[in-house]
Coordinates of C-alpha atoms in Angstrom, one line a residue:
M1 CA 13.6 1.9 -38.3
S2 CA 11.8 -0.8 -36.3
E3 CA 9.3 0.3 -33.6
R4 CA 11.1 1.0 -30.3
R5 CA 10.7 -1.6 -27.6
V6 CA 8.8 -0.4 -24.5
R7 CA 11.1 -0.1 -21.5
V8 CA 10.0 1.6 -18.3
R9 CA 11.7 1.9 -15.0
F10 CA 10.9 2.4 -11.3
A11 CA 13.8 4.2 -9.6
P12 CA 13.3 4.8 -5.8
S13 CA 15.8 6.4 -3.4
P14 CA 16.9 4.3 -0.4
T15 CA 16.0 7.1 2.0
G16 CA 13.5 5.2 4.1
A17 CA 10.3 3.2 3.8
L18 CA 8.6 3.0 0.4
H19 CA 5.5 5.3 0.4
I20 CA 2.3 3.8 -0.9
G21 CA 2.3 6.5 -3.7
G22 CA 5.6 5.0 -4.9
V23 CA 4.0 1.6 -4.9
R24 CA 1.2 2.9 -7.2
T25 CA 3.8 4.4 -9.5
A26 CA 5.6 1.1 -9.7
L27 CA 2.3 -0.7 -10.3
Y28 CA 1.4 1.5 -13.2
N29 CA 4.8 1.0 -14.7
Y30 CA 4.4 -2.7 -14.4
L31 CA 1.0 -2.7 -16.0
F32 CA 2.2 -0.6 -18.9
A33 CA 5.3 -2.8 -19.5
R34 CA 3.3 -6.0 -19.4
Q35 CA 0.6 -4.6 -21.7
H36 CA 3.1 -3.7 -24.4
G37 CA 5.3 -6.8 -24.0
G38 CA 8.1 -4.6 -22.7
D39 CA 10.6 -4.5 -19.8
L40 CA 10.4 -3.1 -16.3
V41 CA 13.7 -2.0 -14.9
F42 CA 14.5 -1.5 -11.2
R43 CA 17.0 1.2 -10.5
I44 CA 18.2 2.6 -7.2
E45 CA 18.8 6.4 -7.1
D46 CA 21.3 6.8 -4.3
T47 CA 23.3 9.8 -5.5
D48 CA 22.3 11.8 -2.4
S49 CA 24.6 10.1 0.1
T50 CA 23.5 12.3 3.0
R51 CA 20.0 10.8 2.9
F52 CA 21.0 7.2 2.6
V53 CA 19.2 4.9 5.2
P54 CA 20.6 1.4 5.9
G55 CA 18.1 -1.3 5.1
A56 CA 15.9 0.8 2.9
E57 CA 16.9 -0.9 -0.3
E58 CA 16.2 -4.3 1.1
Y59 CA 12.9 -3.1 2.4
I60 CA 11.8 -1.8 -1.1
I61 CA 12.8 -5.1 -2.8
E62 CA 10.9 -7.2 -0.1
S63 CA 7.8 -4.9 -0.6
F64 CA 7.6 -5.7 -4.3
R65 CA 8.2 -9.4 -3.6
W66 CA 5.2 -9.4 -1.3
L67 CA 3.1 -7.4 -3.7
G68 CA 3.8 -9.7 -6.6
I69 CA 5.3 -7.0 -8.8
R70 CA 8.3 -8.5 -10.6
F71 CA 10.9 -6.6 -12.4
D72 CA 12.7 -7.8 -15.5
E73 CA 16.1 -6.4 -14.7
G74 CA 17.9 -4.2 -12.2
V75 CA 19.2 -4.2 -8.7
S76 CA 18.9 -7.9 -7.4
Y77 CA 17.5 -9.0 -10.8
G78 CA 20.5 -8.6 -13.0
G79 CA 20.7 -7.4 -16.6
D80 CA 23.1 -6.2 -19.2
K81 CA 22.7 -2.4 -18.8
G82 CA 24.0 -2.1 -15.2
P83 CA 25.2 -1.2 -12.8
Y84 CA 21.7 -0.4 -11.7
R85 CA 22.7 1.5 -8.5
Q86 CA 23.6 5.1 -9.4
S87 CA 26.4 5.2 -6.7
E88 CA 28.2 2.6 -8.7
R89 CA 28.1 4.6 -12.0
R90 CA 30.3 7.6 -11.0
D91 CA 32.8 7.2 -13.8
I92 CA 29.9 6.9 -16.4
Y93 CA 28.4 10.3 -15.2
K94 CA 31.8 12.0 -15.2
Q95 CA 32.1 11.4 -19.0
Y96 CA 28.8 13.1 -19.6
V97 CA 29.6 16.0 -17.3
K98 CA 32.8 16.5 -19.3
Q99 CA 30.8 16.3 -22.6
L100 CA 28.5 19.1 -21.4
L101 CA 31.4 21.3 -20.3
D102 CA 33.3 20.7 -23.5
N103 CA 30.3 21.7 -25.6
G104 CA 29.6 24.8 -23.6
K105 CA 26.3 23.4 -22.4
A106 CA 27.3 23.6 -18.7
Y107 CA 29.8 25.5 -16.5
I108 CA 31.7 25.2 -13.2
A109 CA 30.5 27.3 -10.3
F110 CA 32.5 27.9 -7.1
D111 CA 30.0 30.0 -5.1
T112 CA 30.0 29.0 -1.5
P113 CA 26.7 28.4 0.4
Q114 CA 27.4 31.8 2.2
E115 CA 27.8 33.6 -1.0
L116 CA 24.6 32.2 -2.4
E117 CA 22.7 33.2 0.8
Q118 CA 24.1 36.7 0.5
K119 CA 22.7 37.0 -3.0
R120 CA 19.3 35.7 -1.9
Q121 CA 19.4 38.5 0.7
E122 CA 20.4 41.1 -1.9
I123 CA 18.0 40.0 -4.8
Q124 CA 14.4 39.2 -4.1
N125 CA 13.4 35.8 -5.5
F126 CA 17.0 35.2 -6.6
Q127 CA 17.7 32.2 -8.8
Y128 CA 20.9 31.2 -10.5
D129 CA 20.1 31.8 -14.2
A130 CA 21.0 33.8 -17.4
K131 CA 20.3 37.1 -15.6
T132 CA 22.4 36.4 -12.5
R133 CA 25.1 34.0 -13.5
G134 CA 27.3 36.9 -14.8
M135 CA 27.6 38.3 -11.2
M136 CA 28.6 35.0 -9.6
R137 CA 31.9 33.1 -9.3
N138 CA 31.9 30.6 -12.1
S139 CA 33.8 29.6 -15.2
L140 CA 31.8 32.0 -17.3
T141 CA 33.1 35.0 -15.3
L142 CA 36.5 33.8 -14.1
P143 CA 39.7 33.5 -16.3
Q144 CA 40.3 30.0 -17.5
E145 CA 43.6 29.9 -15.6
E146 CA 41.9 30.7 -12.3
V147 CA 39.2 28.1 -12.9
E148 CA 41.9 25.5 -13.5
R149 CA 43.9 26.6 -10.4
L150 CA 40.8 26.5 -8.1
V151 CA 40.0 22.9 -9.4
A152 CA 43.6 21.8 -9.0
D153 CA 43.8 23.2 -5.5
G154 CA 40.8 21.2 -4.4
H155 CA 38.2 23.9 -4.1
Q156 CA 34.8 22.5 -4.0
Y157 CA 32.6 23.3 -7.0
V158 CA 29.4 22.3 -8.7
V159 CA 28.6 22.0 -12.4
R160 CA 25.5 23.9 -13.5
F161 CA 23.4 23.4 -16.6
K162 CA 23.5 26.5 -18.9
I163 CA 20.0 27.3 -19.8
E164 CA 19.5 29.7 -22.6
P165 CA 16.6 32.2 -22.3
G166 CA 13.9 32.8 -24.9
E167 CA 13.2 29.2 -25.8
T168 CA 9.8 27.4 -25.6
V169 CA 10.2 24.0 -24.1
L170 CA 7.5 21.4 -25.2
V171 CA 6.8 18.4 -23.0
N172 CA 4.5 15.8 -24.5
D173 CA 2.8 14.2 -21.6
L174 CA 0.6 11.1 -22.2
I175 CA -1.8 12.1 -19.4
R176 CA -1.6 16.0 -19.5
G177 CA -1.1 16.5 -23.2
E178 CA 1.2 19.3 -24.4
V179 CA 2.9 21.3 -21.6
R180 CA 4.7 24.4 -22.8
V181 CA 7.2 26.2 -20.6
Q182 CA 9.4 29.2 -21.3
S183 CA 13.1 28.6 -20.5
D184 CA 13.3 32.1 -19.0
I185 CA 11.7 30.8 -15.8
L186 CA 14.1 27.9 -15.3
D187 CA 17.3 28.1 -13.3
D188 CA 20.7 26.7 -14.0
K189 CA 20.3 23.5 -12.0
V190 CA 23.2 21.8 -10.4
L191 CA 24.1 18.6 -12.3
Y192 CA 27.3 17.5 -10.5
K193 CA 29.0 18.1 -7.1
S194 CA 32.7 17.7 -6.6
A195 CA 32.2 17.2 -2.8
D196 CA 31.0 13.6 -3.3
Q197 CA 31.8 13.2 -7.0
L198 CA 28.2 12.3 -7.7
P199 CA 25.7 13.8 -10.1
T200 CA 22.3 15.2 -9.0
Y201 CA 19.0 13.6 -9.7
H202 CA 18.6 15.5 -13.0
L203 CA 21.8 14.4 -14.8
A204 CA 21.8 10.9 -13.4
N205 CA 18.3 10.3 -14.5
I206 CA 18.8 11.5 -18.1
V207 CA 22.0 9.6 -18.6
D208 CA 20.6 6.4 -17.1
D209 CA 17.4 6.6 -19.0
H210 CA 19.3 7.1 -22.2
L211 CA 21.8 4.3 -21.6
M212 CA 19.2 1.9 -20.3
E213 CA 17.1 2.7 -23.4
I214 CA 14.0 3.8 -21.4
S215 CA 11.1 4.5 -23.8
H216 CA 8.6 5.9 -21.3
V217 CA 9.0 7.7 -18.0
I218 CA 6.0 7.2 -15.8
R219 CA 6.4 9.0 -12.5
G220 CA 4.5 11.1 -10.0
E221 CA 3.1 14.5 -10.6
E222 CA 5.6 16.1 -8.3
W223 CA 8.3 15.5 -11.0
L224 CA 6.4 17.5 -13.6
P225 CA 8.3 20.8 -13.0
S226 CA 11.6 19.0 -13.8
A227 CA 10.4 17.7 -17.1
P228 CA 11.3 20.8 -19.2
L229 CA 14.8 20.7 -17.8
H230 CA 15.1 17.0 -18.8
V231 CA 13.9 17.8 -22.3
L232 CA 16.6 20.5 -22.5
L233 CA 19.2 18.0 -21.3
Y234 CA 18.2 15.5 -23.9
R235 CA 18.6 18.3 -26.5
A236 CA 22.0 19.3 -25.1
F237 CA 23.3 15.8 -25.5
G238 CA 21.8 15.4 -29.0
W239 CA 19.5 12.6 -27.9
E240 CA 16.2 14.0 -29.1
D241 CA 15.5 10.8 -31.1
T242 CA 15.7 8.6 -28.0
M243 CA 13.9 11.0 -25.7
P244 CA 11.3 9.0 -23.7
Q245 CA 7.6 9.8 -23.6
F246 CA 6.5 11.3 -20.2
A247 CA 3.4 10.5 -18.1
H248 CA 3.0 12.3 -14.8
L249 CA 0.6 10.5 -12.5
P250 CA -1.9 12.4 -10.3
L251 CA -1.0 12.8 -6.6
L252 CA -2.5 10.7 -3.9
L253 CA -4.3 13.2 -1.7
K254 CA -5.3 13.2 2.0
P255 CA -8.5 11.4 2.8
D256 CA -9.8 14.6 4.3
G257 CA -8.8 18.2 3.7
K258 CA -6.3 19.3 1.0
G259 CA -2.7 18.3 0.2
K260 CA -0.9 15.1 -0.6
L261 CA -1.0 12.0 1.5
S262 CA 1.5 11.8 4.3
K263 CA 2.5 9.4 7.0
R264 CA 1.0 11.8 9.5
D265 CA -2.4 11.3 7.9
G266 CA -2.1 7.5 8.4
D267 CA -1.1 8.0 12.0
R268 CA -4.0 10.4 12.6
L269 CA -6.7 8.4 10.9
G270 CA -5.4 4.9 11.7
F271 CA -4.2 3.4 8.4
P272 CA -0.7 2.5 7.0
V273 CA 1.0 4.4 4.2
F274 CA 3.8 1.9 3.8
P275 CA 3.5 -1.6 2.2
L276 CA 5.4 -3.3 5.0
E277 CA 6.1 -2.4 8.6
W278 CA 9.1 -0.1 8.8
H279 CA 11.6 0.1 11.7
D280 CA 13.5 3.4 11.3
P281 CA 17.1 2.7 12.2
K282 CA 17.8 6.3 13.0
T283 CA 14.9 7.1 15.3
G284 CA 13.7 3.6 16.4
D285 CA 10.2 4.5 15.4
V286 CA 8.0 1.7 14.0
S287 CA 5.5 2.5 11.3
R288 CA 2.6 0.3 10.3
G289 CA 2.6 -1.7 7.1
Y290 CA -0.2 -3.1 5.0
R291 CA 1.2 -6.6 5.2
E292 CA 1.4 -6.6 9.0
D293 CA -2.0 -5.0 9.3
G294 CA -3.4 -8.1 7.6
Y295 CA -4.1 -6.9 4.1
F296 CA -3.8 -9.3 1.2
P297 CA -1.3 -8.1 -1.4
E298 CA -4.0 -8.7 -4.1
A299 CA -6.3 -6.3 -2.2
V300 CA -3.6 -3.6 -2.0
I301 CA -2.9 -3.9 -5.7
N302 CA -6.6 -3.8 -6.7
F303 CA -7.1 -0.7 -4.3
L304 CA -4.1 1.2 -5.7
A305 CA -4.9 0.4 -9.4
L306 CA -8.2 2.3 -9.1
L307 CA -6.7 5.4 -7.5
G308 CA -6.4 7.7 -10.4
W309 CA -7.5 5.3 -13.1
N310 CA -10.6 3.2 -13.8
P311 CA -11.5 0.8 -16.6
G312 CA -14.8 2.7 -17.4
T313 CA -17.0 -0.2 -16.2
E314 CA -18.8 -1.1 -12.9
Q315 CA -16.3 -3.9 -12.2
E316 CA -14.1 -3.3 -9.2
L317 CA -12.4 -6.6 -8.5
F318 CA -9.4 -7.4 -10.7
T319 CA -6.4 -9.6 -10.4
L320 CA -3.0 -8.3 -11.5
D321 CA -3.2 -10.3 -14.7
E322 CA -6.7 -9.0 -15.4
L323 CA -5.5 -5.4 -15.0
V324 CA -2.8 -5.7 -17.7
P325 CA -5.0 -5.7 -20.8
L326 CA -7.4 -3.1 -19.4
F327 CA -4.9 -0.5 -18.2
D328 CA -4.7 2.7 -20.3
I329 CA -2.2 5.2 -19.1
T330 CA -3.8 8.0 -21.2
K331 CA -7.1 7.5 -19.2
C332 CA -5.4 8.4 -15.9
S333 CA -6.9 11.4 -14.1
K334 CA -5.2 14.7 -14.2
A335 CA -6.6 15.6 -10.8
G336 CA -5.3 14.1 -7.6
A337 CA -7.0 11.0 -6.2
K338 CA -8.3 11.1 -2.6
F339 CA -6.9 8.2 -0.6
A340 CA -10.1 6.6 0.6
Y341 CA -8.5 4.1 2.9
E342 CA -11.9 2.6 3.9
K343 CA -12.1 1.3 0.3
G344 CA -8.9 -0.6 0.9
I345 CA -10.6 -2.3 3.9
W346 CA -13.6 -3.1 1.6
F347 CA -11.3 -4.7 -1.0
N348 CA -9.7 -6.9 1.7
H349 CA -13.1 -8.1 2.8
E350 CA -13.9 -8.9 -0.8
Y351 CA -10.8 -10.9 -1.2
I352 CA -11.6 -12.9 2.0
L353 CA -14.9 -13.7 0.4
K354 CA -13.2 -14.8 -2.8
K355 CA -10.7 -17.1 -1.1
S356 CA -11.7 -20.6 -0.1
A357 CA -12.2 -21.5 3.5
E358 CA -9.2 -23.7 3.3
E359 CA -6.9 -20.8 2.3
I360 CA -8.2 -18.6 5.1
A361 CA -7.9 -21.5 7.5
T362 CA -4.2 -21.9 6.6
L363 CA -3.7 -18.2 7.7
F364 CA -6.0 -18.5 10.8
E365 CA -4.5 -21.8 12.1
P366 CA -1.3 -20.2 13.6
I367 CA -3.5 -17.7 15.5
C368 CA -5.6 -20.6 16.8
R369 CA -2.5 -22.5 17.9
E370 CA -1.2 -19.4 19.7
H371 CA -4.4 -19.5 21.8
G372 CA -3.9 -23.2 22.7
V373 CA -6.4 -24.6 20.2
T374 CA -5.6 -28.3 19.4
D375 CA -8.5 -28.9 17.0
S376 CA -7.7 -30.3 13.6
K377 CA -7.1 -28.2 10.5
E378 CA -10.4 -29.6 9.2
R379 CA -12.4 -28.3 12.2
I380 CA -10.7 -24.9 11.9
T381 CA -11.7 -24.8 8.3
Q382 CA -15.3 -25.6 9.3
V383 CA -15.4 -22.6 11.6
V384 CA -13.8 -20.4 8.9
S385 CA -16.4 -21.4 6.4
M386 CA -19.2 -20.2 8.8
M387 CA -17.5 -17.0 9.9
K388 CA -15.2 -15.5 7.2
D389 CA -17.9 -13.4 5.6
R390 CA -18.1 -11.4 8.8
V391 CA -14.6 -10.1 8.9
N392 CA -12.4 -7.7 7.0
F393 CA -9.1 -9.2 8.2
V394 CA -8.1 -12.8 9.2
K395 CA -6.9 -11.5 12.6
E396 CA -10.5 -10.5 13.4
L397 CA -11.7 -14.1 13.3
W398 CA -10.4 -15.1 16.7
P399 CA -12.4 -12.6 18.9
L400 CA -15.4 -13.3 16.7
C401 CA -15.3 -17.2 16.9
S402 CA -13.1 -18.2 19.8
F403 CA -16.3 -19.7 21.4
F404 CA -16.1 -22.6 18.9
F405 CA -12.9 -23.7 20.6
E406 CA -13.3 -22.4 24.2
A407 CA -16.3 -22.7 26.4
P408 CA -17.5 -19.3 27.8
T409 CA -16.3 -18.7 31.3
Q410 CA -18.6 -15.6 31.8
Y411 CA -21.8 -14.4 30.3
D412 CA -22.4 -10.9 28.8
E413 CA -24.4 -8.9 31.3
K414 CA -26.4 -7.0 28.8
T415 CA -27.3 -10.2 26.9
V416 CA -28.3 -11.9 30.1
K417 CA -30.6 -9.1 31.0
K418 CA -32.2 -9.1 27.6
R419 CA -32.3 -12.9 26.8
W420 CA -32.4 -14.9 30.0
K421 CA -36.1 -15.0 30.9
T422 CA -38.0 -15.4 34.2
P423 CA -41.1 -17.5 34.3
S424 CA -44.1 -15.5 32.8
C425 CA -47.7 -15.4 33.9
S426 CA -49.2 -13.5 30.9
P427 CA -52.9 -13.7 30.0
E428 CA -51.9 -16.0 27.1
G429 CA -50.7 -18.5 29.7
A430 CA -47.7 -19.3 31.8
E431 CA -44.3 -20.0 30.2
P432 CA -41.3 -21.4 32.1
G433 CA -38.2 -19.3 32.5
S434 CA -35.1 -19.9 30.5
A435 CA -33.5 -22.2 33.0
Q436 CA -36.4 -24.6 33.0
Q437 CA -36.8 -24.4 29.2
L438 CA -33.1 -25.2 28.5
M439 CA -33.2 -28.1 31.0
E440 CA -36.1 -29.5 28.9
L441 CA -34.1 -28.8 25.7
M442 CA -31.1 -30.7 27.1
D443 CA -33.4 -33.7 27.5
V444 CA -34.4 -33.4 23.9
L445 CA -30.8 -33.1 22.7
Q446 CA -29.8 -36.0 24.8
G447 CA -32.2 -38.2 23.0
I448 CA -31.0 -37.3 19.5
D449 CA -28.7 -40.0 18.1
D450 CA -28.1 -38.2 14.8
F451 CA -26.7 -34.9 16.0
S452 CA -26.4 -33.4 12.5
L453 CA -27.5 -29.9 11.9
E454 CA -30.6 -30.9 9.8
N455 CA -31.8 -33.6 12.3
Q456 CA -31.3 -31.3 15.3
E457 CA -33.2 -28.5 13.7
Q458 CA -36.1 -30.8 12.8
M459 CA -36.3 -32.4 16.3
V460 CA -35.9 -29.1 18.3
H461 CA -38.4 -27.2 16.2
A462 CA -40.9 -30.0 16.6
W463 CA -40.4 -29.9 20.4
I464 CA -40.8 -26.1 20.5
E465 CA -44.0 -26.3 18.5
Q466 CA -45.4 -29.1 20.6
K467 CA -44.7 -27.2 23.8
G468 CA -46.1 -23.9 22.4
Y469 CA -42.9 -22.0 23.4
K470 CA -41.7 -18.9 21.7
L471 CA -38.9 -19.8 19.3
G472 CA -36.9 -16.6 20.0
N473 CA -36.9 -17.1 23.7
I474 CA -35.5 -20.6 23.3
M475 CA -32.9 -19.8 20.7
N476 CA -31.6 -16.6 22.3
A477 CA -31.1 -18.2 25.7
W478 CA -29.5 -21.3 24.1
R479 CA -27.1 -19.1 22.2
L480 CA -26.1 -17.3 25.5
T481 CA -25.3 -20.7 27.1
L482 CA -23.0 -21.9 24.2
V483 CA -21.4 -18.6 23.2
G484 CA -21.5 -16.4 26.3
E485 CA -23.2 -13.5 24.4
G486 CA -25.5 -12.8 21.5
K487 CA -23.3 -13.4 18.5
G488 CA -22.4 -16.2 16.0
P489 CA -24.0 -18.1 13.2
G490 CA -27.2 -20.2 13.3
M491 CA -27.6 -22.1 16.5
F492 CA -27.7 -25.5 14.9
D493 CA -24.4 -24.7 13.1
I494 CA -22.9 -24.1 16.5
S495 CA -24.3 -27.1 18.3
A496 CA -23.6 -29.4 15.4
F497 CA -19.9 -28.3 15.4
L498 CA -19.6 -28.6 19.2
G499 CA -21.2 -32.0 19.3
K500 CA -23.7 -33.4 21.8
E501 CA -21.4 -33.8 24.7
E502 CA -19.9 -30.3 24.6
T503 CA -23.2 -28.6 23.9
I504 CA -24.9 -30.2 26.9
K505 CA -21.9 -29.5 29.1
R506 CA -22.0 -25.8 28.2
M507 CA -25.7 -25.7 28.8
K508 CA -25.5 -27.2 32.2
R509 CA -22.8 -24.8 33.4
A510 CA -24.7 -21.8 32.2
I511 CA -27.9 -23.0 33.9
E512 CA -25.9 -23.3 37.1
V513 CA -24.5 -19.8 36.8
L514 CA -27.5 -18.0 35.4
G515 CA -30.3 -20.0 37.1
A516 CA -31.3 -16.9 39.0
P517 CA -32.2 -14.4 36.2
L518 CA -31.4 -10.7 36.4
S519 CA -34.6 -9.5 34.7
S520 CA -37.3 -10.5 32.3
P521 CA -37.7 -8.0 29.4
E522 CA -39.5 -9.2 26.3
G523 CA -38.1 -9.4 22.8
D524 CA -36.6 -12.0 20.6
T525 CA -35.0 -11.8 17.2
N526 CA -31.6 -13.5 17.2
V527 CA -32.6 -17.0 16.0

């Protein structure tokens, strides 16, 4: 028999926004499929009609489109093993429910919610299993005629899996090794409900994985308790030879404290837990998304890939294509991975550094236009090249470098107190105040024909040396006149970008406003 083709699936439920933990599960499935030259199937598990949320399916598809995770077949992708929505597979499931019933592997139960609750009151830690099924209302205890009559009369029922006690169930997990469970502790799970004529997660998953020829089931740790049941279902259908290999991924844990990551943690600590912004159609609540918060999809992918797995080297930056040959599902951690959201911010900064100034300028240009900037794309790119290494997100550029495009209308009080000097009469000799020195500097700048950065620097430094002025005093006061506070790149970068006319215009205005200094403390560093 030829080696089985690798086929994995990601099967979310359309019950709301896609959690970032689900994104990681999909990513690991993608990496595994690509590494083995296999297929990635996108299936929608919507058998629980009571939890369906309009727009959720479209949101999930758009999330993966943004992230760059492409599926090979499934909902919105097509394929020859559909339908890929479980709600469209009712008739398929009914065939397999009948097969289990006919083979004595399952039974019909008529117990009402009230009757079940009564049993829970009577029996401590009650579960529906081999010990208790004999005292309940089901096809194992009722005459065949009565069962047929109840079904014909439209009484609601469920179909339960008949688990035999005394068996050892072996789950071979690629991450956790052999997991052995005694069947005695398992309950007779509901597989089908007549109320909506839909199967539960357990039956639908097994049938779909079998018919879609899924070779490996890579899913979150929270599904590990259901693995023994799924193994027993494969046995019940006689599908042992096509049973997929399991891999249960470690949970994503809170950044602080214990327990798994939740939306509340993101709200409390100020980070998103969804890939895209989510507008809840039921409550109207809006939840933050990584895309809208300004993260690059590459940064989110890189961040998530290393939560629960690492390549065993010091390298941290990987493209999606670079991750494919390196990924090893067997090297995933068994322990939960703390969601260190600050690391996600670090990754975004690193991707800003990796991208060209032109790429970042394309993203920054709309922000500039919103603020009335009419400068060319080329000039915006110049600014980005000077400033992009100082931000974690593109949206942070505007408050940091708006002074390149808008002259300051006010001057930071603390900076004025620290940097705008009064004339001094120290033992080393008198030195004019900032206003006088910058008026002299204006004359120097006015006389420079070649206003390039290099030429300005040479001429201004020569003047400062010839005058015997303190370099820091000049540069810090000059920065204040052009920027309005003590921030920005090198002074000659700023003045060369602004040009002679705008530089001198800003200096004149500042001297008019700040001519009477507030104080004269010493200290100069920001050159």
